[in-house]
Coordinates of C-alpha atoms in Angstrom, one line a residue:
Chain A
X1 CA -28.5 0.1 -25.1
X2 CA -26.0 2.7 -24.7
X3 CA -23.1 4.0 -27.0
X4 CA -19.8 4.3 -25.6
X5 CA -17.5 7.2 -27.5
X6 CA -14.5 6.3 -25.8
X7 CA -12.1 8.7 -27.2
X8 CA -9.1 6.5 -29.5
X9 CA -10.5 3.0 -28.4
X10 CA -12.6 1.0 -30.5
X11 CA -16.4 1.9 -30.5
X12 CA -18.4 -0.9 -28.6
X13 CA -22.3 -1.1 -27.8
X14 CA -23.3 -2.4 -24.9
X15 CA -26.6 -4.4 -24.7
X16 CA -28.4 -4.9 -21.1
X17 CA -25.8 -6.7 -19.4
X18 CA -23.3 -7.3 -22.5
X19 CA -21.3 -6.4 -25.3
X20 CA -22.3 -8.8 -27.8
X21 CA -20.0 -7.8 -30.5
X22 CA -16.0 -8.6 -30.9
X23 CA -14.1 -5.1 -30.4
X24 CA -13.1 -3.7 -33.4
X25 CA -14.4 -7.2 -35.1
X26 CA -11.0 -9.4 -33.6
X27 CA -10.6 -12.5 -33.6
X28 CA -9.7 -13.8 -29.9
X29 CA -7.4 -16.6 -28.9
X30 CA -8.0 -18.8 -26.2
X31 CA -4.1 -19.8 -25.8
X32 CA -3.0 -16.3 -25.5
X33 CA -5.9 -15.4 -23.3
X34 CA -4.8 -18.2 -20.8
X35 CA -1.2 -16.7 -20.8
X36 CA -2.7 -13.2 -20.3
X37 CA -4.8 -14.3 -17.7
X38 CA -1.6 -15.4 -15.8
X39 CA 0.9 -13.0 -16.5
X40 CA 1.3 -10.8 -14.0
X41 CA 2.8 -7.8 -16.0
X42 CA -0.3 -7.7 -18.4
X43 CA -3.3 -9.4 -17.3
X44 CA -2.6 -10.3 -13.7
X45 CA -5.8 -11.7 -12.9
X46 CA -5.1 -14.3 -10.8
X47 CA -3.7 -11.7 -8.0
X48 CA -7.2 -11.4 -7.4
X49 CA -9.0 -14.3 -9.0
X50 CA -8.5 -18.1 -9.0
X51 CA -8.2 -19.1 -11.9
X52 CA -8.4 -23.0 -13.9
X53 CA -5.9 -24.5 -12.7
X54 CA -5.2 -25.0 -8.8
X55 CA -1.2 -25.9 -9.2
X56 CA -0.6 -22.6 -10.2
X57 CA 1.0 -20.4 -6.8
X58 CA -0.2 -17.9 -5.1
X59 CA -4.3 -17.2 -6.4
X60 CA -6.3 -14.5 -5.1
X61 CA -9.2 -14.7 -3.5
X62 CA -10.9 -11.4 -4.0
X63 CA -13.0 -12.1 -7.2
X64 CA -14.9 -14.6 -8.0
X65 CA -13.5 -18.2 -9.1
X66 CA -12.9 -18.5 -13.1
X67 CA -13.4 -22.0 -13.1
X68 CA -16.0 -22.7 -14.9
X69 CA -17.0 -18.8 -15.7
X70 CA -18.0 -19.9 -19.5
X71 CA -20.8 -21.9 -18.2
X72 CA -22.1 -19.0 -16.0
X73 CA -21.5 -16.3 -18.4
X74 CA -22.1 -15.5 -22.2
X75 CA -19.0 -14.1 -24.0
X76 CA -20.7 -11.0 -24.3
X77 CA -21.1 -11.1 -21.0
X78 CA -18.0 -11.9 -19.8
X79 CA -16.6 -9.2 -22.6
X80 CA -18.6 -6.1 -20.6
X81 CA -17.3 -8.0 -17.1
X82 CA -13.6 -6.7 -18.9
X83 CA -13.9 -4.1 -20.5
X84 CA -15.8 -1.9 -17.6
X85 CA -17.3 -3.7 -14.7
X86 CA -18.1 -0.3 -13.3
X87 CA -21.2 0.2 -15.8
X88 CA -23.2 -2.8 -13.9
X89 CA -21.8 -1.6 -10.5
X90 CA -20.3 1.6 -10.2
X91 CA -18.9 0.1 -6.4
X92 CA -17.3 -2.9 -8.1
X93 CA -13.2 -3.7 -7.2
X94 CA -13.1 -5.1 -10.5
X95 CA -10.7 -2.9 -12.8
X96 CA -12.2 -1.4 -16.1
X97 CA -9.0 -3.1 -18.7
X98 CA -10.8 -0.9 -21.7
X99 CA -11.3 2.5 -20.2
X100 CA -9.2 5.3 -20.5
X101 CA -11.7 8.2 -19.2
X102 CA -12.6 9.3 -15.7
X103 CA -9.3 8.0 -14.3
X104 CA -6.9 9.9 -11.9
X105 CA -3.3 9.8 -11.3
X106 CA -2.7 7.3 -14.0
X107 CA 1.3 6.5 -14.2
X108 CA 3.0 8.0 -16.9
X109 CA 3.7 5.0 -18.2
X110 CA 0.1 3.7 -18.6
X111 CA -1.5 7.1 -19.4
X112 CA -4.1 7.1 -22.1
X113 CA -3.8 3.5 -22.6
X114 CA -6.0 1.1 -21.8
X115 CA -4.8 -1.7 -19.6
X116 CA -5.8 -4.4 -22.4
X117 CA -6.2 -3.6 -26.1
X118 CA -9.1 -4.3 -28.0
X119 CA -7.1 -8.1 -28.9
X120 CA -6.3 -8.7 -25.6
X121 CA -9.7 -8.6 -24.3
X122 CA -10.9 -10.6 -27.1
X123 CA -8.0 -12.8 -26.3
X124 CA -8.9 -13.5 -22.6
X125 CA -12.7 -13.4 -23.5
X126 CA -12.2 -16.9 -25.7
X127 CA -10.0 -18.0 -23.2
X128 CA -12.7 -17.2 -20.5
X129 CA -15.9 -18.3 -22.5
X130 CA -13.9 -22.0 -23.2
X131 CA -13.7 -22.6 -19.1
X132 CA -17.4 -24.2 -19.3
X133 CA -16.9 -27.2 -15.8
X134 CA -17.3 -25.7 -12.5
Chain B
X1 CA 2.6 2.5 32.0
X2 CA 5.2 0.1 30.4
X3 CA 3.0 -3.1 31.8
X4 CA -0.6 -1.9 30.3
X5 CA 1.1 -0.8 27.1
X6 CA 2.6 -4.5 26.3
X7 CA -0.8 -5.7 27.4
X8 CA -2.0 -3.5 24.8
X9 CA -0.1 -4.6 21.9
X10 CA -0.6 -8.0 23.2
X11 CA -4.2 -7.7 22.9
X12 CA -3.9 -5.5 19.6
X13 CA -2.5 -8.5 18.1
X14 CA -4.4 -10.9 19.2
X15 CA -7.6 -9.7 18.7
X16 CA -9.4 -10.3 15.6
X17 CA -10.2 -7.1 13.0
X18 CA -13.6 -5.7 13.1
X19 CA -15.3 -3.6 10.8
X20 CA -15.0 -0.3 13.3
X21 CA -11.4 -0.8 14.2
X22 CA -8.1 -1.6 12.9
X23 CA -5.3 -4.4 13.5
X24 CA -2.1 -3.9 13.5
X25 CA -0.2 -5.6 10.3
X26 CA 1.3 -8.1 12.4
X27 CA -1.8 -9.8 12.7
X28 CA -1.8 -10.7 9.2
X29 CA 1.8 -11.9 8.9
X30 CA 2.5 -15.9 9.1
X31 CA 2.9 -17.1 12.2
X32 CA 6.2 -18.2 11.5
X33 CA 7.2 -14.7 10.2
X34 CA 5.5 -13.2 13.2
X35 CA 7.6 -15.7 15.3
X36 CA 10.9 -14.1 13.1
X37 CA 9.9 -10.6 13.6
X38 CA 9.9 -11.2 17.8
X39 CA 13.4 -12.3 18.3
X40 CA 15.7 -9.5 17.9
X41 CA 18.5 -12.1 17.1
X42 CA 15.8 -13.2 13.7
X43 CA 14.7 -10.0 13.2
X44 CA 17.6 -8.1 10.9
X45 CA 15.5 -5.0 11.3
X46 CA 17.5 -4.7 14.8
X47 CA 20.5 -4.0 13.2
X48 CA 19.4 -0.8 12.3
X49 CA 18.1 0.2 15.2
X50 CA 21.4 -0.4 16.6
X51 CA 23.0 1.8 13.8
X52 CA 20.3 4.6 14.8
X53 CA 21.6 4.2 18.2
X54 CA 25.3 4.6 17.4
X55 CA 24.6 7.5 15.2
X56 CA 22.5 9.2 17.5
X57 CA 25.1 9.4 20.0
X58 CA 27.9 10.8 17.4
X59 CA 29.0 14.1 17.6
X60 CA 28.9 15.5 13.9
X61 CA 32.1 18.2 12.8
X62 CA 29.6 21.0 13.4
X63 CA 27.2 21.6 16.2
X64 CA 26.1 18.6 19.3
X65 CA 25.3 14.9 18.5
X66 CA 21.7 14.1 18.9
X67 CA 22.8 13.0 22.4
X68 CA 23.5 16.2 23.5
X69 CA 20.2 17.8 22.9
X70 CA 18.3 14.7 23.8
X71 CA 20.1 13.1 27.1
X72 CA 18.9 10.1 28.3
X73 CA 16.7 9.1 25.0
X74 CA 15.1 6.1 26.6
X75 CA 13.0 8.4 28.5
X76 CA 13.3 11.9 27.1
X77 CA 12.3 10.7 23.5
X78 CA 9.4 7.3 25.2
X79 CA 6.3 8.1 22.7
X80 CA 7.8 11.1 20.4
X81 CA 7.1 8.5 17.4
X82 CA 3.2 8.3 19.0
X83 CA 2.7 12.0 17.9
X84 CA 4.2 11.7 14.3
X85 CA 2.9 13.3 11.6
X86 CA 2.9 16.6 13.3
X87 CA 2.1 20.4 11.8
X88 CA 5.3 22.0 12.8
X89 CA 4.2 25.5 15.0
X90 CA 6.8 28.0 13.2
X91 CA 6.7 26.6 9.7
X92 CA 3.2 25.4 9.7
X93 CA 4.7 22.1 7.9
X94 CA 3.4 18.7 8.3
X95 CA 6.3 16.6 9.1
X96 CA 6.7 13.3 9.8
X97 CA 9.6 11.3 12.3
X98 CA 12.3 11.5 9.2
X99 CA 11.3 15.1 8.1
X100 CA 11.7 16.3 12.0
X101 CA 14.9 14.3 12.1
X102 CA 16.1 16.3 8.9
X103 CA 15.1 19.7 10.1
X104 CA 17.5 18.9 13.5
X105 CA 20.3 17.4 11.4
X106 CA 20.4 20.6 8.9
X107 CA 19.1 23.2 11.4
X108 CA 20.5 22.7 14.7
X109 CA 23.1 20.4 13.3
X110 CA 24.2 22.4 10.5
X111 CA 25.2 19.3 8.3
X112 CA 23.7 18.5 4.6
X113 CA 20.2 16.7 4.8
X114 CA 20.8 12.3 4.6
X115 CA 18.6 12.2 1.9
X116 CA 15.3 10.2 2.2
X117 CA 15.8 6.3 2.1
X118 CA 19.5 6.7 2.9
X119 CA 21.0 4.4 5.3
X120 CA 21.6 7.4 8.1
X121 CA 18.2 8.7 8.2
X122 CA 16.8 5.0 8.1
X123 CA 18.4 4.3 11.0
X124 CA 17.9 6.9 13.0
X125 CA 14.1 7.1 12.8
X126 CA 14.0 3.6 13.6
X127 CA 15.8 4.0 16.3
X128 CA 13.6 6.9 17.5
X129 CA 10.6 4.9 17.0
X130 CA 11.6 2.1 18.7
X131 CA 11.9 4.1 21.2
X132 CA 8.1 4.5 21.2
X133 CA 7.2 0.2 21.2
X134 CA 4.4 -0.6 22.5
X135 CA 2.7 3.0 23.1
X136 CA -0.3 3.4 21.5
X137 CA -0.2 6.0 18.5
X138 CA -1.6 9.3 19.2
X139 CA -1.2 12.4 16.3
X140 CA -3.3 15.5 16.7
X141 CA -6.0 15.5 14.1
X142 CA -7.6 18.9 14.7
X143 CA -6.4 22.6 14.9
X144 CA -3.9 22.9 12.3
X145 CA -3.2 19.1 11.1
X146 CA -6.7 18.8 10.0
X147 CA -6.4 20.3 6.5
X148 CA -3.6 17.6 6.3
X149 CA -5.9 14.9 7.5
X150 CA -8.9 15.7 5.3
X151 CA -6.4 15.9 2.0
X152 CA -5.1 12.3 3.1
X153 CA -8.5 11.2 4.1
X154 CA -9.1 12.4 0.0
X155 CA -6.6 10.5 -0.9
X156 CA -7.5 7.2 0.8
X157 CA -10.8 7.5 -0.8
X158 CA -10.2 8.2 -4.3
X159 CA -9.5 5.6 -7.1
X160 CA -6.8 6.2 -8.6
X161 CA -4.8 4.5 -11.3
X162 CA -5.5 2.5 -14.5
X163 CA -6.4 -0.1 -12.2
X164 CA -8.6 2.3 -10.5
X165 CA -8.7 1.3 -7.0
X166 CA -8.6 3.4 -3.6
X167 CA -6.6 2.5 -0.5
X168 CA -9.7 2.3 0.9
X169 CA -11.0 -0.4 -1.6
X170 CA -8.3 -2.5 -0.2
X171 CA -7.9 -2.0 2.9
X172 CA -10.8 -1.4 4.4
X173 CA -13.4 -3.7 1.8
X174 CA -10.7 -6.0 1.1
X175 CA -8.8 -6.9 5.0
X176 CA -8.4 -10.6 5.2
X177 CA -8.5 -11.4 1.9
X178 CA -5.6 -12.9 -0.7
X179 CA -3.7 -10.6 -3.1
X180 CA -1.7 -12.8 -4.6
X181 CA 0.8 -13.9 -1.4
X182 CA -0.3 -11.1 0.2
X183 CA -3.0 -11.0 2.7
X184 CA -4.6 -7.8 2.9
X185 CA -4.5 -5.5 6.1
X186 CA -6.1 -2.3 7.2
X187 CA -2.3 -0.8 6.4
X188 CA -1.9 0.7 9.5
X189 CA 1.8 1.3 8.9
X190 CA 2.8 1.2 12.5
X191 CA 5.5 -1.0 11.7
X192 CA 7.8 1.3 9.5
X193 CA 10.8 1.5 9.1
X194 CA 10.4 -1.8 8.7
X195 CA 12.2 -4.8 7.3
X196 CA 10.6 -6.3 4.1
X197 CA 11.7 -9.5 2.7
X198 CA 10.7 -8.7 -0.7
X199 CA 13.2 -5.3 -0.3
X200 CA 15.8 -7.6 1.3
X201 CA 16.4 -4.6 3.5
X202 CA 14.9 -2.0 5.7
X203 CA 12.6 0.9 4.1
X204 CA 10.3 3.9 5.0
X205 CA 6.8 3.8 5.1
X206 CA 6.7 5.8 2.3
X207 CA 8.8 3.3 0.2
X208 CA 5.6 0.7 0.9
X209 CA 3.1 3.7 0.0
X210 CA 5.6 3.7 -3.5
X211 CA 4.5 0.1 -3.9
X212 CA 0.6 -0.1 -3.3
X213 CA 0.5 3.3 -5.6
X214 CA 2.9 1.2 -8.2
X215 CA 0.3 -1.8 -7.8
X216 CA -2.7 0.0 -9.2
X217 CA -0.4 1.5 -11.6
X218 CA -0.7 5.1 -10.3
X219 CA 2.1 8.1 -10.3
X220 CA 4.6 7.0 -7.5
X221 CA 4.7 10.3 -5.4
X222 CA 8.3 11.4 -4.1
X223 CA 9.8 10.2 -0.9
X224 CA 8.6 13.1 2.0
X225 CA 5.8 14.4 -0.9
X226 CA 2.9 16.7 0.6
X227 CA 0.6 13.8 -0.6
X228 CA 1.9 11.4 1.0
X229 CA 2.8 13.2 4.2
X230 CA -0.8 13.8 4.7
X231 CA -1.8 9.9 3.7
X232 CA 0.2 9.0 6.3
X233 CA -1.4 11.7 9.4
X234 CA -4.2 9.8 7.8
X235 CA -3.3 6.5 8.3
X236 CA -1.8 7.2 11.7
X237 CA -5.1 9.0 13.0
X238 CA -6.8 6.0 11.7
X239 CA -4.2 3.9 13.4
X240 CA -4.9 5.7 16.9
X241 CA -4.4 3.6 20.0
X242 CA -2.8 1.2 17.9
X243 CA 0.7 0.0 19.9
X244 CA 4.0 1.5 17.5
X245 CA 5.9 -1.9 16.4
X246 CA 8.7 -0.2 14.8
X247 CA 11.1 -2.5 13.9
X248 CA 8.6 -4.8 12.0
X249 CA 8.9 -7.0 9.5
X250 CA 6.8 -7.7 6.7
X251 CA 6.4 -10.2 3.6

């Protein structure tokens, strides 16, 4: 169990391989997580991922699938997977979307941000949690 | 040597990627794309090569065209683009093919700098470069360059961005695999200048480095910056032996 101080973001506490509680106590919906997800200004998963639903163009194929990811993962899980994949492997491709320290040449436009707020993560994490058949 | 070198890039491209050397980006295009960039009459980058050409042989209101210095460039200039980046001996500058162009156009020239990106000086390197096809590329990596090559090597190793990736990350973990419609190659960037169909027009290589540092939302370094002169001596001492395709053309 670790604290993480991260300077003007919500407070989370991660638990072996989770973060079992909501950041910053939000509510998250599954409907705006799935837009997220696809949106390739914001979340812009599927450049690397592929996601739910195979007519959708154009689907990486660097991560794993997220078909199905509820049923592997807890939402805690998948939560901690989001917000800082680099704390379970410091090699990982995966982009930290809740982390604003230890980063280098961030754009000016992105600077001190993180690349999803606390809602959007919470957003995305109901969204991901709800994919439960492989 | 014009026979072996085709053989070269022949084989270059053919040749599957493995994990101790690097393919050229054709290798990764479509094959119908690939087929495009082939046939000079389907390949618009041509037509900038032909500008080069005209250009080159124009004599400017002050001082000799390009011509007059460099007679007969089919021969005199065959694999200058090979040793590009280069440390220049009196400055001690790393320049690359458009920089050296630059420095001849405003020193021995005497006539205001194109401008990076502008039609002129995109022309004219790929013009030079072409002059180079099929040779493999060849930059000095010690003496003097290698300060430049370490800080690009740096570069190419460090995540940077809020999506906090490397070049390396990409395109050396990553080669093969699907970014989007993108497939992902070692980025060799011996096509450049080179004719991308998502810029509807020809652009530099460091107009591409613009985009992959945009992509992991990271500061865009200027056209001809130190940083990204010394990425690319990187990435062109990475891409050594690798056959120059200048005019390619990518997705």
């Amino acid at each position: 169990m670790a604290a993480s101080p991260a300077l003007a973001l919500e407070p989370y506490r991660i638990v072996a391989d989770a973060i079992p509680e909501a950041l910053g106590g939000k509510i998250g919906d599954a409907s705006r997580g799935a837009a997220l997800v696809r949106d390739r200004e914001r979340g812009n998963c599927l450049i690397c991922h592929q996601g739910d639903d195979p007519s959708e163009p154009f689907q990486g194929s660097i991560g794993p699938s997220l078909k199905g990811v509820g049923a592997r993962l807890e939402a805690g899980q998948i939560r901690l997977r989001l917000v800082d994949m680099s704390r379970l492997d410091p090699q990982t491709v995966m982009p930290p979307y809740f982390r604003i320290e230890n980063m280098r040449d961030v754009a000016p436009a992105y600077r001190g941000q993180p690349a999803l707020s606390a809602q959007e993560i919470e957003d995305v994490v109901s969204y991901l949690a709800s994919l439960k058949t492989e | 040597m014009r026979v072996p070198a085709l053989l070269l890039a022949l084989l270059s491209v053919l040749a599957p990627a493995s994990a101790d050397e690097i393919a050229s980006g054709s290798t990764f295009l479509s094959p119908e794309l690939r087929r495009r960039q082939g046939d000079p009459n389907r390949n618009p980058a041509w037509f900038w090569v032909d500008q080069g050409k005209e250009l080159f042989a124009e004599k400017p209101a002050t001082g000799q065209a390009c011509l007059g210095c460099h007679a007969d460039p089919a021969a005199s200039l065959r694999g200058a683009a090979t040793h590009y980046p280069q440390v220049d001996r009196p400055s001690g500058k790393l320049l690359n093919l458009e920089s050296r162009i630059e420095q001849c156009r405003v020193e021995r020239q005497r006539q205001p700098a194109f401008g990076y990106e502008s039609a002129e000086l995109l022309s004219l390197t790929a013009y030079v470069a072409s002059l180079s096809r099929g040779l493999p590329m060849s930059v000095r990596t010690d003496g003097p360059a290698r300060p430049f090559y370490e800080a690009g090597q740096a570069f190419f190793e460090r995540r940077q961005g809020q999506l906090n990736l490397s070049c390396k990350q990409c395109h050396d973990g990553l080669v093969g695999q699907k970014l989007r419609g993108d497939t992902i190659s070692h980025g060799a960037g011996t096509g450049y200048p080179a004719y991308r169909l998502e810029w509807n027009t020809v652009g530099s290589l460091h107009r591409r480095l613009r985009a992959c540092s945009l992509g992991v939302r990271a500061t865009q370094f200027d056209y001809g910056s130190p940083e990204y002169l010394a990425l690319e001596l990187y990435l062109a001492g990475r891409a050594e032996g690798l056959p120059v395709e200048t005019p390619a053309m990518r997705r």
